PDB file of C-alpha atoms in Angstrom:
ATOM      1  CA  MET A  89     -30.003 213.786  13.073  1.00  0.00           C
ATOM      2  CA  ALA A  90     -30.807 210.909  10.575  1.00  0.00           C
ATOM      3  CA  ILE A  91     -30.737 208.462  13.633  1.00  0.00           C
ATOM      4  CA  ALA A  92     -32.932 210.868  15.687  1.00  0.00           C
ATOM      5  CA  ALA A  93     -35.471 211.080  12.888  1.00  0.00           C
ATOM      6  CA  PHE A  94     -35.533 207.367  12.449  1.00  0.00           C
ATOM      7  CA  ALA A  95     -36.066 206.819  16.216  1.00  0.00           C
ATOM      8  CA  PHE A  96     -38.931 209.439  16.450  1.00  0.00           C
ATOM      9  CA  ALA A  97     -40.456 208.015  13.360  1.00  0.00           C
ATOM     10  CA  TRP A  98     -40.611 204.501  15.050  1.00  0.00           C
ATOM     11  CA  MET A  99     -41.861 206.102  18.281  1.00  0.00           C
ATOM     12  CA  ASN A 100     -44.674 207.931  16.340  1.00  0.00           C
ATOM     13  CA  LEU A 101     -45.554 204.600  14.649  1.00  0.00           C
ATOM     14  CA  LEU A 102     -45.823 202.720  17.958  1.00  0.00           C
ATOM     15  CA  ALA A 103     -47.971 205.556  19.445  1.00  0.00           C
ATOM     16  CA  LYS A 104     -50.443 205.114  16.531  1.00  0.00           C
ATOM     17  CA  TYR A 105     -50.300 201.355  16.786  1.00  0.00           C
ATOM     18  CA  LEU A 106     -51.242 201.557  20.560  1.00  0.00           C
ATOM     19  CA  ASN A 107     -54.699 203.225  19.594  1.00  0.00           C
ATOM     20  CA  ASP A 108     -56.446 200.831  22.110  1.00  0.00           C
ATOM     21  CA  PHE A 109     -54.653 202.690  24.833  1.00  0.00           C
ATOM     22  CA  HIS A 110     -55.636 206.145  26.257  1.00  0.00           C
ATOM     23  CA  PRO A 111     -53.339 208.629  24.657  1.00  0.00           C
ATOM     24  CA  LEU A 112     -52.245 209.906  28.070  1.00  0.00           C
ATOM     25  CA  GLN A 113     -51.161 206.430  28.953  1.00  0.00           C
ATOM     26  CA  VAL A 114     -48.996 206.346  25.749  1.00  0.00           C
ATOM     27  CA  VAL A 115     -47.461 209.609  26.976  1.00  0.00           C
ATOM     28  CA  PHE A 116     -46.732 207.918  30.276  1.00  0.00           C
ATOM     29  CA  PHE A 117     -44.895 205.031  28.531  1.00  0.00           C
ATOM     30  CA  ARG A 118     -42.925 207.611  26.461  1.00  0.00           C
ATOM     31  CA  ALA A 119     -41.858 209.631  29.334  1.00  0.00           C
ATOM     32  CA  PHE A 120     -41.217 206.930  32.049  1.00  0.00           C
ATOM     33  CA  GLY A 121     -39.192 204.801  29.594  1.00  0.00           C
ATOM     34  CA  THR A 122     -36.804 207.851  29.097  1.00  0.00           C
ATOM     35  CA  PHE A 123     -36.788 208.831  32.818  1.00  0.00           C
ATOM     36  CA  ILE A 124     -35.605 205.520  34.187  1.00  0.00           C
ATOM     37  CA  PHE A 125     -32.556 205.700  31.923  1.00  0.00           C
ATOM     38  CA  ILE A 126     -31.485 209.504  32.213  1.00  0.00           C
ATOM     39  CA  PHE A 127     -32.339 210.069  35.980  1.00  0.00           C
ATOM     40  CA  PRO A 128     -29.772 207.486  37.219  1.00  0.00           C
ATOM     41  CA  TYR A 129     -27.232 208.764  34.689  1.00  0.00           C
ATOM     42  CA  MET A 130     -27.856 212.336  36.008  1.00  0.00           C
ATOM     43  CA  LEU A 131     -27.251 211.246  39.547  1.00  0.00           C
ATOM     44  CA  SER A 132     -24.129 209.454  38.777  1.00  0.00           C
ATOM     45  CA  LYS A 133     -22.657 212.327  36.831  1.00  0.00           C
ATOM     46  CA  LYS A 134     -23.853 214.776  39.394  1.00  0.00           C
ATOM     47  CA  ILE A 135     -25.862 216.653  36.818  1.00  0.00           C
ATOM     48  CA  SER A 136     -28.241 219.206  38.392  1.00  0.00           C
ATOM     49  CA  ILE A 137     -31.682 217.781  38.735  1.00  0.00           C
ATOM     50  CA  ILE A 138     -33.295 220.987  39.970  1.00  0.00           C
ATOM     51  CA  GLY A 139     -31.360 223.381  37.603  1.00  0.00           C
ATOM     52  CA  ASN A 140     -30.978 227.204  37.927  1.00  0.00           C
ATOM     53  CA  ASN A 141     -34.165 228.435  36.142  1.00  0.00           C
ATOM     54  CA  VAL A 142     -36.925 226.403  37.782  1.00  0.00           C
ATOM     55  CA  PHE A 143     -39.813 228.551  36.414  1.00  0.00           C
ATOM     56  CA  TRP A 144     -38.721 228.377  32.736  1.00  0.00           C
ATOM     57  CA  LEU A 145     -37.707 224.565  33.104  1.00  0.00           C
ATOM     58  CA  THR A 146     -41.081 223.868  34.467  1.00  0.00           C
ATOM     59  CA  LEU A 147     -42.839 225.901  31.919  1.00  0.00           C
ATOM     60  CA  ARG A 148     -40.992 224.110  29.109  1.00  0.00           C
ATOM     61  CA  GLY A 149     -41.834 220.823  30.690  1.00  0.00           C
ATOM     62  CA  VAL A 150     -45.526 221.503  31.001  1.00  0.00           C
ATOM     63  CA  LEU A 151     -45.809 222.949  27.496  1.00  0.00           C
ATOM     64  CA  SER A 152     -44.044 219.900  26.101  1.00  0.00           C
ATOM     65  CA  PHE A 153     -46.274 217.546  27.898  1.00  0.00           C
ATOM     66  CA  VAL A 154     -49.404 219.195  26.707  1.00  0.00           C
ATOM     67  CA  SER A 155     -48.044 219.352  23.254  1.00  0.00           C
ATOM     68  CA  LEU A 156     -47.104 215.634  23.084  1.00  0.00           C
ATOM     69  CA  SER A 157     -50.464 214.699  24.633  1.00  0.00           C
ATOM     70  CA  LEU A 158     -52.235 216.558  21.873  1.00  0.00           C
ATOM     71  CA  PHE A 159     -49.999 215.012  19.208  1.00  0.00           C
ATOM     72  CA  PHE A 160     -50.701 211.526  20.456  1.00  0.00           C
ATOM     73  CA  VAL A 161     -54.408 212.169  20.512  1.00  0.00           C
ATOM     74  CA  VAL A 162     -54.357 213.292  16.927  1.00  0.00           C
ATOM     75  CA  ILE A 163     -52.243 210.517  15.531  1.00  0.00           C
ATOM     76  CA  GLN A 164     -54.889 208.026  16.758  1.00  0.00           C
ATOM     77  CA  ARG A 165     -57.599 210.107  14.800  1.00  0.00           C
ATOM     78  CA  ILE A 166     -55.986 210.877  11.367  1.00  0.00           C
ATOM     79  CA  PRO A 167     -53.258 209.568   9.086  1.00  0.00           C
ATOM     80  CA  LEU A 168     -49.869 209.395  10.645  1.00  0.00           C
ATOM     81  CA  GLY A 169     -48.105 211.391   7.780  1.00  0.00           C
ATOM     82  CA  SER A 170     -50.677 214.134   7.967  1.00  0.00           C
ATOM     83  CA  ALA A 171     -50.144 214.549  11.725  1.00  0.00           C
ATOM     84  CA  VAL A 172     -46.407 214.583  11.397  1.00  0.00           C
ATOM     85  CA  ALA A 173     -46.450 217.124   8.612  1.00  0.00           C
ATOM     86  CA  LEU A 174     -48.900 219.484  10.360  1.00  0.00           C
ATOM     87  CA  ARG A 175     -46.664 219.463  13.410  1.00  0.00           C
ATOM     88  CA  TYR A 176     -43.953 220.603  11.345  1.00  0.00           C
ATOM     89  CA  THR A 177     -45.467 224.060  11.334  1.00  0.00           C
ATOM     90  CA  ALA A 178     -43.996 224.553  14.805  1.00  0.00           C
ATOM     91  CA  PRO A 179     -41.064 226.660  13.681  1.00  0.00           C
ATOM     92  CA  VAL A 180     -43.508 229.186  12.175  1.00  0.00           C
ATOM     93  CA  PHE A 181     -44.674 229.906  15.806  1.00  0.00           C
ATOM     94  CA  SER A 182     -41.109 229.447  17.119  1.00  0.00           C
ATOM     95  CA  VAL A 183     -39.809 232.311  14.882  1.00  0.00           C
ATOM     96  CA  PHE A 184     -42.872 234.505  15.661  1.00  0.00           C
ATOM     97  CA  LEU A 185     -42.475 234.069  19.441  1.00  0.00           C
ATOM     98  CA  ALA A 186     -38.837 234.598  19.369  1.00  0.00           C
ATOM     99  CA  ALA A 187     -39.201 237.890  17.538  1.00  0.00           C
ATOM    100  CA  LEU A 188     -41.819 238.989  19.886  1.00  0.00           C
ATOM    101  CA  PHE A 189     -40.247 238.081  23.187  1.00  0.00           C
ATOM    102  CA  LEU A 190     -36.523 237.534  22.384  1.00  0.00           C
ATOM    103  CA  LYS A 191     -36.374 240.395  20.081  1.00  0.00           C
ATOM    104  CA  GLU A 192     -34.752 238.116  17.403  1.00  0.00           C
ATOM    105  CA  ARG A 193     -34.469 239.874  13.955  1.00  0.00           C
ATOM    106  CA  VAL A 194     -36.584 238.072  11.262  1.00  0.00           C
ATOM    107  CA  LYS A 195     -36.108 238.817   7.541  1.00  0.00           C
ATOM    108  CA  VAL A 196     -38.933 239.827   5.385  1.00  0.00           C
ATOM    109  CA  TRP A 197     -38.408 236.813   3.158  1.00  0.00           C
ATOM    110  CA  GLN A 198     -38.583 234.479   6.255  1.00  0.00           C
ATOM    111  CA  TRP A 199     -42.196 235.573   6.826  1.00  0.00           C
ATOM    112  CA  PHE A 200     -43.080 234.579   3.230  1.00  0.00           C
ATOM    113  CA  ALA A 201     -41.327 231.209   3.749  1.00  0.00           C
ATOM    114  CA  LEU A 202     -43.345 230.692   6.946  1.00  0.00           C
ATOM    115  CA  GLY A 203     -46.476 231.754   5.240  1.00  0.00           C
ATOM    116  CA  LEU A 204     -45.777 229.284   2.562  1.00  0.00           C
ATOM    117  CA  ALA A 205     -45.585 226.547   5.260  1.00  0.00           C
ATOM    118  CA  LEU A 206     -48.834 227.703   6.793  1.00  0.00           C
ATOM    119  CA  SER A 207     -50.541 227.658   3.357  1.00  0.00           C
ATOM    120  CA  GLY A 208     -49.550 224.076   3.015  1.00  0.00           C
ATOM    121  CA  ALA A 209     -51.287 223.225   6.344  1.00  0.00           C
ATOM    122  CA  PHE A 210     -54.561 224.798   5.326  1.00  0.00           C
ATOM    123  CA  ILE A 211     -54.343 223.074   1.925  1.00  0.00           C
ATOM    124  CA  MET A 212     -54.143 219.776   3.697  1.00  0.00           C
ATOM    125  CA  LYS A 213     -57.063 220.710   6.003  1.00  0.00           C
ATOM    126  CA  GLY A 214     -59.266 221.840   3.181  1.00  0.00           C
ATOM    127  CA  LEU A 215     -58.584 219.156   0.793  1.00  0.00           C
ATOM    128  CA  ASP A 216     -57.905 215.966   2.842  1.00  0.00           C
ATOM    129  CA  PHE A 217     -61.414 215.293   4.378  1.00  0.00           C
ATOM    130  CA  ARG A 218     -59.745 212.679   6.831  1.00  0.00           C
ATOM    131  CA  ILE A 219     -58.484 215.557   8.839  1.00  0.00           C
ATOM    132  CA  ASP A 220     -61.480 216.860  10.800  1.00  0.00           C
ATOM    133  CA  THR A 221     -61.727 220.317  12.274  1.00  0.00           C
ATOM    134  CA  VAL A 222     -61.108 219.082  15.972  1.00  0.00           C
ATOM    135  CA  SER A 223     -58.042 217.211  14.820  1.00  0.00           C
ATOM    136  CA  PHE A 224     -56.626 220.025  12.776  1.00  0.00           C
ATOM    137  CA  ALA A 225     -57.155 222.481  15.733  1.00  0.00           C
ATOM    138  CA  LEU A 226     -55.473 220.200  18.216  1.00  0.00           C
ATOM    139  CA  ILE A 227     -52.416 219.468  15.937  1.00  0.00           C
ATOM    140  CA  ILE A 228     -51.910 223.191  15.324  1.00  0.00           C
ATOM    141  CA  GLY A 229     -52.319 223.794  19.088  1.00  0.00           C
ATOM    142  CA  SER A 230     -49.573 221.065  19.520  1.00  0.00           C
ATOM    143  CA  ALA A 231     -47.409 222.918  17.013  1.00  0.00           C
ATOM    144  CA  ILE A 232     -47.847 226.250  18.602  1.00  0.00           C
ATOM    145  CA  LEU A 233     -46.696 224.751  21.961  1.00  0.00           C
ATOM    146  CA  VAL A 234     -43.675 223.179  20.386  1.00  0.00           C
ATOM    147  CA  GLY A 235     -42.888 226.655  18.946  1.00  0.00           C
ATOM    148  CA  ALA A 236     -43.136 228.107  22.440  1.00  0.00           C
ATOM    149  CA  VAL A 237     -40.885 225.294  23.778  1.00  0.00           C
ATOM    150  CA  PHE A 238     -38.216 225.956  20.998  1.00  0.00           C
ATOM    151  CA  ALA A 239     -38.282 229.724  22.207  1.00  0.00           C
ATOM    152  CA  ILE A 240     -37.877 228.757  25.777  1.00  0.00           C
ATOM    153  CA  VAL A 241     -34.998 226.374  25.098  1.00  0.00           C
ATOM    154  CA  ARG A 242     -33.351 229.051  22.935  1.00  0.00           C
ATOM    155  CA  TYR A 243     -33.718 231.532  25.972  1.00  0.00           C
ATOM    156  CA  LEU A 244     -32.209 228.945  28.338  1.00  0.00           C
ATOM    157  CA  GLY A 245     -29.319 228.479  25.886  1.00  0.00           C
ATOM    158  CA  SER A 246     -26.288 227.136  27.758  1.00  0.00           C
ATOM    159  CA  LYS A 247     -27.684 228.145  31.134  1.00  0.00           C
ATOM    160  CA  GLU A 248     -28.963 224.653  31.803  1.00  0.00           C
ATOM    161  CA  HIS A 249     -27.616 221.044  30.980  1.00  0.00           C
ATOM    162  CA  PHE A 250     -29.564 219.453  28.178  1.00  0.00           C
ATOM    163  CA  LEU A 251     -30.446 216.553  30.238  1.00  0.00           C
ATOM    164  CA  THR A 252     -31.871 218.783  33.013  1.00  0.00           C
ATOM    165  CA  ILE A 253     -34.187 220.196  30.449  1.00  0.00           C
ATOM    166  CA  ILE A 254     -35.162 216.806  29.114  1.00  0.00           C
ATOM    167  CA  ASN A 255     -35.780 215.525  32.691  1.00  0.00           C
ATOM    168  CA  TYR A 256     -38.209 218.188  33.502  1.00  0.00           C
ATOM    169  CA  PHE A 257     -40.150 217.323  30.380  1.00  0.00           C
ATOM    170  CA  MET A 258     -40.196 213.592  31.503  1.00  0.00           C
ATOM    171  CA  VAL A 259     -41.188 214.461  35.143  1.00  0.00           C
ATOM    172  CA  CYS A 260     -44.032 216.860  33.985  1.00  0.00           C
ATOM    173  CA  SER A 261     -45.275 214.253  31.535  1.00  0.00           C
ATOM    174  CA  ILE A 262     -45.327 211.456  34.066  1.00  0.00           C
ATOM    175  CA  ILE A 263     -47.163 213.467  36.722  1.00  0.00           C
ATOM    176  CA  GLY A 264     -49.570 214.982  34.218  1.00  0.00           C
ATOM    177  CA  SER A 265     -50.418 211.597  32.609  1.00  0.00           C
ATOM    178  CA  LEU A 266     -51.267 210.035  36.058  1.00  0.00           C
ATOM    179  CA  PHE A 267     -54.276 212.221  36.258  1.00  0.00           C
ATOM    180  CA  PHE A 268     -55.791 210.016  33.810  1.00  0.00           C
ATOM    181  CA  ILE A 269     -54.800 206.611  35.255  1.00  0.00           C
ATOM    182  CA  ASN A 270     -58.470 205.626  35.924  1.00  0.00           C
ATOM    183  CA  GLN A 271     -58.701 205.378  32.015  1.00  0.00           C
ATOM    184  CA  TRP A 272     -55.717 203.026  31.564  1.00  0.00           C
ATOM    185  CA  ARG A 273     -55.528 199.332  31.022  1.00  0.00           C
ATOM    186  CA  MET A 274     -52.717 196.748  31.530  1.00  0.00           C
ATOM    187  CA  PRO A 275     -50.658 195.868  28.445  1.00  0.00           C
ATOM    188  CA  ILE A 276     -50.865 192.264  27.410  1.00  0.00           C
ATOM    189  CA  GLY A 277     -48.482 189.971  25.398  1.00  0.00           C
ATOM    190  CA  GLN A 278     -46.390 191.679  22.870  1.00  0.00           C
ATOM    191  CA  GLU A 279     -47.862 195.134  23.873  1.00  0.00           C
ATOM    192  CA  TRP A 280     -45.258 195.133  26.617  1.00  0.00           C
ATOM    193  CA  TRP A 281     -42.492 195.270  24.026  1.00  0.00           C
ATOM    194  CA  PHE A 282     -44.171 198.280  22.287  1.00  0.00           C
ATOM    195  CA  VAL A 283     -44.851 200.242  25.441  1.00  0.00           C
ATOM    196  CA  CYS A 284     -41.269 199.687  26.690  1.00  0.00           C
ATOM    197  CA  SER A 285     -39.755 200.423  23.250  1.00  0.00           C
ATOM    198  CA  ILE A 286     -41.712 203.766  22.909  1.00  0.00           C
ATOM    199  CA  GLY A 287     -39.760 205.288  25.800  1.00  0.00           C
ATOM    200  CA  VAL A 288     -36.447 204.007  24.608  1.00  0.00           C
ATOM    201  CA  LEU A 289     -36.885 205.239  21.143  1.00  0.00           C
ATOM    202  CA  GLY A 290     -38.006 208.658  22.325  1.00  0.00           C
ATOM    203  CA  MET A 291     -34.789 208.835  24.486  1.00  0.00           C
ATOM    204  CA  ILE A 292     -32.697 207.782  21.664  1.00  0.00           C
ATOM    205  CA  GLY A 293     -34.234 210.465  19.407  1.00  0.00           C
ATOM    206  CA  GLN A 294     -33.980 213.106  21.903  1.00  0.00           C
ATOM    207  CA  ILE A 295     -30.306 212.608  22.699  1.00  0.00           C
ATOM    208  CA  PHE A 296     -29.176 212.243  19.105  1.00  0.00           C
ATOM    209  CA  LEU A 297     -31.239 215.340  18.102  1.00  0.00           C
ATOM    210  CA  THR A 298     -29.502 217.349  20.931  1.00  0.00           C
ATOM    211  CA  LYS A 299     -26.078 216.015  19.844  1.00  0.00           C
ATOM    212  CA  SER A 300     -26.584 216.932  16.147  1.00  0.00           C
ATOM    213  CA  PHE A 301     -27.307 220.538  17.087  1.00  0.00           C
ATOM    214  CA  GLN A 302     -24.180 220.501  19.202  1.00  0.00           C
ATOM    215  CA  LEU A 303     -21.969 219.044  16.385  1.00  0.00           C
ATOM    216  CA  ALA A 304     -23.142 221.084  13.461  1.00  0.00           C
ATOM    217  CA  GLU A 305     -25.056 224.289  12.482  1.00  0.00           C
ATOM    218  CA  THR A 306     -28.731 224.183  12.486  1.00  0.00           C
ATOM    219  CA  SER A 307     -29.025 224.895   8.787  1.00  0.00           C
ATOM    220  CA  VAL A 308     -26.960 221.777   8.059  1.00  0.00           C
ATOM    221  CA  VAL A 309     -28.693 219.292  10.293  1.00  0.00           C
ATOM    222  CA  ALA A 310     -32.301 220.620  10.471  1.00  0.00           C
ATOM    223  CA  PRO A 311     -33.370 219.646   7.083  1.00  0.00           C
ATOM    224  CA  ILE A 312     -32.445 215.930   7.714  1.00  0.00           C
ATOM    225  CA  LYS A 313     -35.111 216.065  10.489  1.00  0.00           C
ATOM    226  CA  TYR A 314     -37.797 215.953   7.598  1.00  0.00           C
ATOM    227  CA  MET A 315     -36.827 212.413   6.943  1.00  0.00           C
ATOM    228  CA  GLU A 316     -39.231 211.729   9.718  1.00  0.00           C
ATOM    229  CA  LEU A 317     -42.144 212.769   7.486  1.00  0.00           C
ATOM    230  CA  VAL A 318     -40.838 210.357   4.708  1.00  0.00           C
ATOM    231  CA  TYR A 319     -40.662 207.455   7.273  1.00  0.00           C
ATOM    232  CA  ALA A 320     -44.204 208.347   8.572  1.00  0.00           C
ATOM    233  CA  LEU A 321     -45.541 208.230   4.875  1.00  0.00           C
ATOM    234  CA  ILE A 322     -43.927 204.815   4.250  1.00  0.00           C
ATOM    235  CA  PHE A 323     -45.022 203.336   7.552  1.00  0.00           C
ATOM    236  CA  GLY A 324     -48.560 204.673   6.963  1.00  0.00           C
ATOM    237  CA  PHE A 325     -48.889 203.360   3.536  1.00  0.00           C
ATOM    238  CA  PHE A 326     -47.563 199.710   4.336  1.00  0.00           C
ATOM    239  CA  LEU A 327     -48.857 199.220   7.852  1.00  0.00           C
ATOM    240  CA  PHE A 328     -51.960 201.153   8.016  1.00  0.00           C
ATOM    241  CA  GLY A 329     -53.019 201.396   4.383  1.00  0.00           C
ATOM    242  CA  GLU A 330     -52.909 205.219   4.359  1.00  0.00           C
ATOM    243  CA  HIS A 331     -53.070 206.738   0.915  1.00  0.00           C
ATOM    244  CA  TYR A 332     -52.711 210.413  -0.157  1.00  0.00           C
ATOM    245  CA  THR A 333     -54.057 212.229  -3.328  1.00  0.00           C
ATOM    246  CA  LEU A 334     -52.226 215.022  -5.050  1.00  0.00           C
ATOM    247  CA  PHE A 335     -53.406 218.000  -2.942  1.00  0.00           C
ATOM    248  CA  PRO A 336     -52.508 216.575   0.560  1.00  0.00           C
ATOM    249  CA  ILE A 337     -49.004 215.754  -0.892  1.00  0.00           C
ATOM    250  CA  LEU A 338     -48.857 219.300  -2.204  1.00  0.00           C
ATOM    251  CA  GLY A 339     -49.729 220.686   1.188  1.00  0.00           C
ATOM    252  CA  MET A 340     -47.024 218.590   2.937  1.00  0.00           C
ATOM    253  CA  SER A 341     -44.507 219.666   0.285  1.00  0.00           C
ATOM    254  CA  LEU A 342     -45.260 223.347   0.923  1.00  0.00           C
ATOM    255  CA  ILE A 343     -44.876 222.875   4.685  1.00  0.00           C
ATOM    256  CA  VAL A 344     -41.273 221.126   4.155  1.00  0.00           C
ATOM    257  CA  LEU A 345     -40.261 223.744   1.444  1.00  0.00           C
ATOM    258  CA  GLY A 346     -41.349 226.669   3.595  1.00  0.00           C
ATOM    259  CA  MET A 347     -39.458 225.370   6.569  1.00  0.00           C
ATOM    260  CA  LEU A 348     -36.315 224.550   4.500  1.00  0.00           C
ATOM    261  CA  TRP A 349     -36.562 228.058   2.854  1.00  0.00           C
ATOM    262  CA  ASN A 350     -36.703 229.561   6.353  1.00  0.00           C
ATOM    263  CA  VAL A 351     -33.506 227.585   7.501  1.00  0.00           C
ATOM    264  CA  TRP A 352     -31.711 228.736   4.291  1.00  0.00           C
ATOM    265  CA  LEU A 353     -32.616 232.383   4.855  1.00  0.00           C
ATOM    266  CA  LYS A 354     -31.416 232.170   8.334  1.00  0.00           C
ATOM    267  CA  LYS A 355     -28.126 230.726   7.309  1.00  0.00           C
ATOM    268  CA  SER A 356     -27.470 233.465   4.777  1.00  0.00           C
ATOM    269  CA  SER A 357     -28.237 236.208   7.262  1.00  0.00           C
TER     270      SER A 357
END
């Protein structure tokens, strides 16, 4: 999970650095760079490309594509650490949707934990004036979609190979991003290294994230994922000159504490 968090942090950094590119072109780089590695591997290992649950796999892929697109739009508009922190509210919506559609039991104290995380998001919005209303709405929309994706993946469970699920995400992202091709431009010079790296880093993060959940309980590995926020704050400070006052830091802390409290409550159930 530590490797996954580090890889995703660098992927996010490159997505912000490529702010001269249309966000959907960056989505294409991220998706295609992963697709060209995992698709041949799936063919060689005879892993199902289509899968058994086409509707849910496609829905998961489309929602992931839209969520990632919104995220890449927002990180070009607001500080990197703020975007990453606000997207971490996704488990709030995942728990709600799982309770609603999968009939999963949620403890009363879990709702308090999730409410704490949401309060942190609104503190950030209200007291960090670099986060405009449109960006806040987009990143919360991205988090809601991630929550829906978590619920769908949980529903699919062991019904599908994890690479089949990832591949649907990549294919939907490639197809969706091509609708904006008339707004793209050709990379030049060292930009080619960045656009190639973003897909490879995304693939590394995705694989190690999945393996971490296969090797240990969620309550053990999930908290390590929040190192991604630490990396984002460090990168933002040294590379983009992003500074934070007390209240935005407080808001971020409440989001992380709320999510960790929720993980602990689920472990103790």
